[in-house]
C-alpha positions as MATLAB code, in Angstrom:
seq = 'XXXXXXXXXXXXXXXXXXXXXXXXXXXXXXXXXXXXXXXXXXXXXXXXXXXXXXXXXXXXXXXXXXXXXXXXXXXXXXXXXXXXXXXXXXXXXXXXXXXXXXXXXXXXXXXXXXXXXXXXXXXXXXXXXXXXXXXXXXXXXXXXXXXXXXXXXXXXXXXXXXXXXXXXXXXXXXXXXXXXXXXXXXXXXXXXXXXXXXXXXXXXXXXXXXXXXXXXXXXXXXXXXXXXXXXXXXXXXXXXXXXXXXXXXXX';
ca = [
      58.416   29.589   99.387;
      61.249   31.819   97.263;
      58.878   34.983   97.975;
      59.234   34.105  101.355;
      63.275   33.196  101.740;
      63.492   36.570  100.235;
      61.337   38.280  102.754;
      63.130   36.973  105.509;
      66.670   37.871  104.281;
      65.447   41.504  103.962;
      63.960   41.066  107.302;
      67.560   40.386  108.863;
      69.305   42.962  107.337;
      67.193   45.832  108.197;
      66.967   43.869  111.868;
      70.856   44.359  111.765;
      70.686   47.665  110.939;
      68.852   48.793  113.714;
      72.279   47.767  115.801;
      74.344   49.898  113.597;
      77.906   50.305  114.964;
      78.913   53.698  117.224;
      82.457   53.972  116.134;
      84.415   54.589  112.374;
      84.741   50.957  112.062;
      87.241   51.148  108.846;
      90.179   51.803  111.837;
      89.845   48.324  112.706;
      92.280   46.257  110.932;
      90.156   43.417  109.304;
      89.682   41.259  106.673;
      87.230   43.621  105.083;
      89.941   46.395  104.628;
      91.551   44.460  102.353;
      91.900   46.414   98.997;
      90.435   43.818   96.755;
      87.071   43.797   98.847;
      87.563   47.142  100.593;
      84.514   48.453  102.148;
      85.733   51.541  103.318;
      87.220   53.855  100.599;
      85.625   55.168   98.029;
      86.352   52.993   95.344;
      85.993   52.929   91.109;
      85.885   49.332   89.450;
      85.878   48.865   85.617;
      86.221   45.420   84.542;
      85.367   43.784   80.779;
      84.366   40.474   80.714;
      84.187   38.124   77.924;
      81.724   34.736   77.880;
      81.749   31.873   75.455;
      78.179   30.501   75.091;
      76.595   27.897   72.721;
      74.829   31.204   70.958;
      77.793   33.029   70.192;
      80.133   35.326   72.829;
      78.851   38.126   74.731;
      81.110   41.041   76.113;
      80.319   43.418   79.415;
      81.713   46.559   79.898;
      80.878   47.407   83.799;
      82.019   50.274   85.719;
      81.131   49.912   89.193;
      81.262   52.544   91.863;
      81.212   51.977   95.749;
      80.830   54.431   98.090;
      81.184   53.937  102.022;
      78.394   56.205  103.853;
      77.968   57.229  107.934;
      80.270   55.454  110.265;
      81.284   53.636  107.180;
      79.753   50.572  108.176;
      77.215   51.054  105.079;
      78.106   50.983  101.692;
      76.504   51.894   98.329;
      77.398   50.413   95.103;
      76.237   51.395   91.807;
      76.391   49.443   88.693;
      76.129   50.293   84.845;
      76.899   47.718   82.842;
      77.454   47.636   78.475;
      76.784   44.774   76.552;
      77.841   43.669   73.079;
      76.947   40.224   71.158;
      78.682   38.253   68.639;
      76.432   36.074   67.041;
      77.366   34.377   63.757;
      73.304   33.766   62.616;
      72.455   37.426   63.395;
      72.647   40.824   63.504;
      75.418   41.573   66.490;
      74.094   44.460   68.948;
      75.781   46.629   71.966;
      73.595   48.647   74.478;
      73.266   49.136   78.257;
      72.434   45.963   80.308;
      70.474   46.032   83.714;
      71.759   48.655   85.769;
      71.547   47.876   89.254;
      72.514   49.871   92.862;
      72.422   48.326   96.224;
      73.757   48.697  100.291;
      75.746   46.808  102.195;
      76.434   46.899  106.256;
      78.731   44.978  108.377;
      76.912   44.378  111.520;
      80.465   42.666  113.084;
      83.874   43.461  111.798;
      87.016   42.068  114.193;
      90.766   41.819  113.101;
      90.574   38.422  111.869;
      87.312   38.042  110.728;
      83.685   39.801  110.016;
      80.201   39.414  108.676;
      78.467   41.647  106.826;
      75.136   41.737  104.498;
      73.774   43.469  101.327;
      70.792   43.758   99.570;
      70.877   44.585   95.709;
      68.085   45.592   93.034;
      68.689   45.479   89.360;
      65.959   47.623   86.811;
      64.488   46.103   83.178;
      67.097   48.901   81.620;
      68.027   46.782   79.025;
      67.927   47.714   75.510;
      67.857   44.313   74.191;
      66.071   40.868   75.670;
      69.239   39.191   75.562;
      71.207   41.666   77.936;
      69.161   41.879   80.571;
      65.758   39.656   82.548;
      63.034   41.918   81.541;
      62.795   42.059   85.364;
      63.247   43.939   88.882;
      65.310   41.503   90.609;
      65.868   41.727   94.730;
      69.460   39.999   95.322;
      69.700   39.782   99.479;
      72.872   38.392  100.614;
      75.560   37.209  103.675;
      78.767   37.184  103.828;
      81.574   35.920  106.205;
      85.370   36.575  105.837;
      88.259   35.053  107.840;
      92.029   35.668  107.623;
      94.354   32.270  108.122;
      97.946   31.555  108.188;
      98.876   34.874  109.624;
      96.591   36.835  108.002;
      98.475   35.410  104.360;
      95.410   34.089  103.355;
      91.607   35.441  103.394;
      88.127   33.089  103.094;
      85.277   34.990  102.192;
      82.147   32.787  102.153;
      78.657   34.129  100.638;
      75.115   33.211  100.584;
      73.099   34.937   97.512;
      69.494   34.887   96.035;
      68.399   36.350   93.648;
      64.306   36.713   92.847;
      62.189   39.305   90.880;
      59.356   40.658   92.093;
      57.925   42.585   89.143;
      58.262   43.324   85.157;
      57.426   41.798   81.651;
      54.740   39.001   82.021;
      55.851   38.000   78.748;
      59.514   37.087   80.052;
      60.240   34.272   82.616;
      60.943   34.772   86.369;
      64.349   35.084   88.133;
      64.784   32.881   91.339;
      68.588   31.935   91.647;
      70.797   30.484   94.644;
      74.269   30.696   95.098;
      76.592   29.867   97.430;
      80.184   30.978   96.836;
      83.884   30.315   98.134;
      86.611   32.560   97.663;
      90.078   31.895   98.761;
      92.931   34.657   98.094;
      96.550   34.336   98.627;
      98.197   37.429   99.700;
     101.942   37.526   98.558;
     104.206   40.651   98.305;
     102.402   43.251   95.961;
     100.493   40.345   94.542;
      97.154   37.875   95.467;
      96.183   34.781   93.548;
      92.677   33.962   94.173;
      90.197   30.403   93.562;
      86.374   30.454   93.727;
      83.630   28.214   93.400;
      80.104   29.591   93.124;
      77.152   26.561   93.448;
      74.279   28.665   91.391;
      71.029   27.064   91.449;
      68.175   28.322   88.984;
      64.572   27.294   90.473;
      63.164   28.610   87.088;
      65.369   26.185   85.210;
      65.779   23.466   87.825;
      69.407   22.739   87.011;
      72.741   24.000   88.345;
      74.598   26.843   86.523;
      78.277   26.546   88.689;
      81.012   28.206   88.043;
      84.630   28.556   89.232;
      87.859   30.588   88.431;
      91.531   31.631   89.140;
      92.494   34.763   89.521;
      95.664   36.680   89.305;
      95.708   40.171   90.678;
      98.691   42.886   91.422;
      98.796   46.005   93.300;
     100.336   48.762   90.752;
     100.407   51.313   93.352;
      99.161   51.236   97.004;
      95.579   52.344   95.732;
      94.992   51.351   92.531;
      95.142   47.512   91.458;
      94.266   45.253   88.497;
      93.478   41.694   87.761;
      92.944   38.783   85.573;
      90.748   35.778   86.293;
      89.627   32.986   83.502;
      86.452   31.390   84.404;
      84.623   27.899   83.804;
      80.841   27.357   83.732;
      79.918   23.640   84.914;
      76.475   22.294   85.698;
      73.621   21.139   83.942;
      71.903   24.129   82.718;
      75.704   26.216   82.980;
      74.398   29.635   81.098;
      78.221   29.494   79.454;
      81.395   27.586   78.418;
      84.049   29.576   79.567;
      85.233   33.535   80.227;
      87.944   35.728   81.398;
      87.130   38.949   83.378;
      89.455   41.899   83.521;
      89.439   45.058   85.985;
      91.430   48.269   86.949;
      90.848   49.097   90.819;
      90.964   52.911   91.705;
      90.516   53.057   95.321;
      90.342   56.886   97.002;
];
């Protein structure tokens, strides 16, 4: 039944893209121009984010790189992530995590709100068990954003699942839900953000929610940076708590 939710979400994005937009749709004034979650510049992302778990701390280092394609309704997005462990009963390691690369398309975009859809796959490239699944994981998802308030504030809703589809026998399978609410807050130079992500992990059969706040500036018209501390919540939460940094470079 996973298999075949995942099927069908690949299904509907390639059914969108066969009604891919004529025009440069980045001209229209939307919610997905917004330079937090800008689709349609060229844009660098490297963030470091710190977790608290029962097994001792772990510590990404992820530069991320997003690059709008065609009529700029498509976007690819790369990702190549370094780990490091702290682990008071052993040996603490740092390596490359799962690298992943995916495509997004936004199949409706209006000035006060838009959908759009991406499809993600992440490789075993791990150089440790405990930085990455052992797996090739397909991650299909949805997404709808709406501005409110005059445009002040911005909901982006998203739909995610995440399943793998080949790799070690010897390590356990991937099949994860979420569903995620982000509000931000535009003020000035500045947003404040909340979101709630309900993460459901088949394998485990327990929730592994999270939420956070985030703080964000822009230091020039192009290039940003933000704070957010996190919480993990849930019965089978993968952490305690985090805080993610990042430096937007957007081009």
């Amino acid at each position: 039944m996973k298999k075949k939710l995942l099927y069908v979400f690949l299904v509907f994005l390639f059914a969108f893209s066969a009604k891919a937009q004529d025009q440069d749709i980045s001209k229209v004034d939307g919610p997905f121009n917004e330079p937090r979650f800008n689709y349609f510049l060229k844009t660098i992302l490297l963030y470091n984010e710190y977790l608290d778990t029962k097994n001792g701390s772990f510590n990404t280092t992820n530069l991320r790189i997003l690059h709008p394609i065609g009529n700029k309704s498509w976007n690819l997005r790369f990702d190549l992530p370094l780990i490091s462990t702290n682990n008071p009963n052993s040996t603490n390691q740092t390596g490359l995590g799962d690298v992943g690369a995916g495509i997004s398309y936004i199949p409706y975009f209006k000035k006060n709100e838009g959908f759009a859809v991406r499809t993600r796959v992440t490789a075993p490239s791990a150089v440790a068990p405990n930085f990455g699944s052992g797996k090739w994981v397909a991650i299909p998802a949805f997404f709808y954003a709406r501005y409110f308030k005059q445009r002040q504030f911005l909901w982006i809703a998203d739909v995610e699942h995440s399943q793998s589809f080949a790799g070690s026998n010897n390590r356990s399978d991937v099949s994860v839900t979420v569903i995620e609410n982000n509000l931000l807050w535009f003020f000035g130079k500045n947003w404040i953000a909340t979101d709630v992500a309900f993460r459901y992990n088949y394998v485990l059969d327990g929730f592994q929610n999270n939420a956070f706040i985030e703080f964000g500036r822009k230091i020039t018209p192009k290039n940003l940076a933000y704070v957010h501390p996190s919480v993990a919540f849930g019965g089978e939460k993968s952490y305690n708590f985090g805080i993610e940094m990042g430096l937007l470079i957007l081009f």
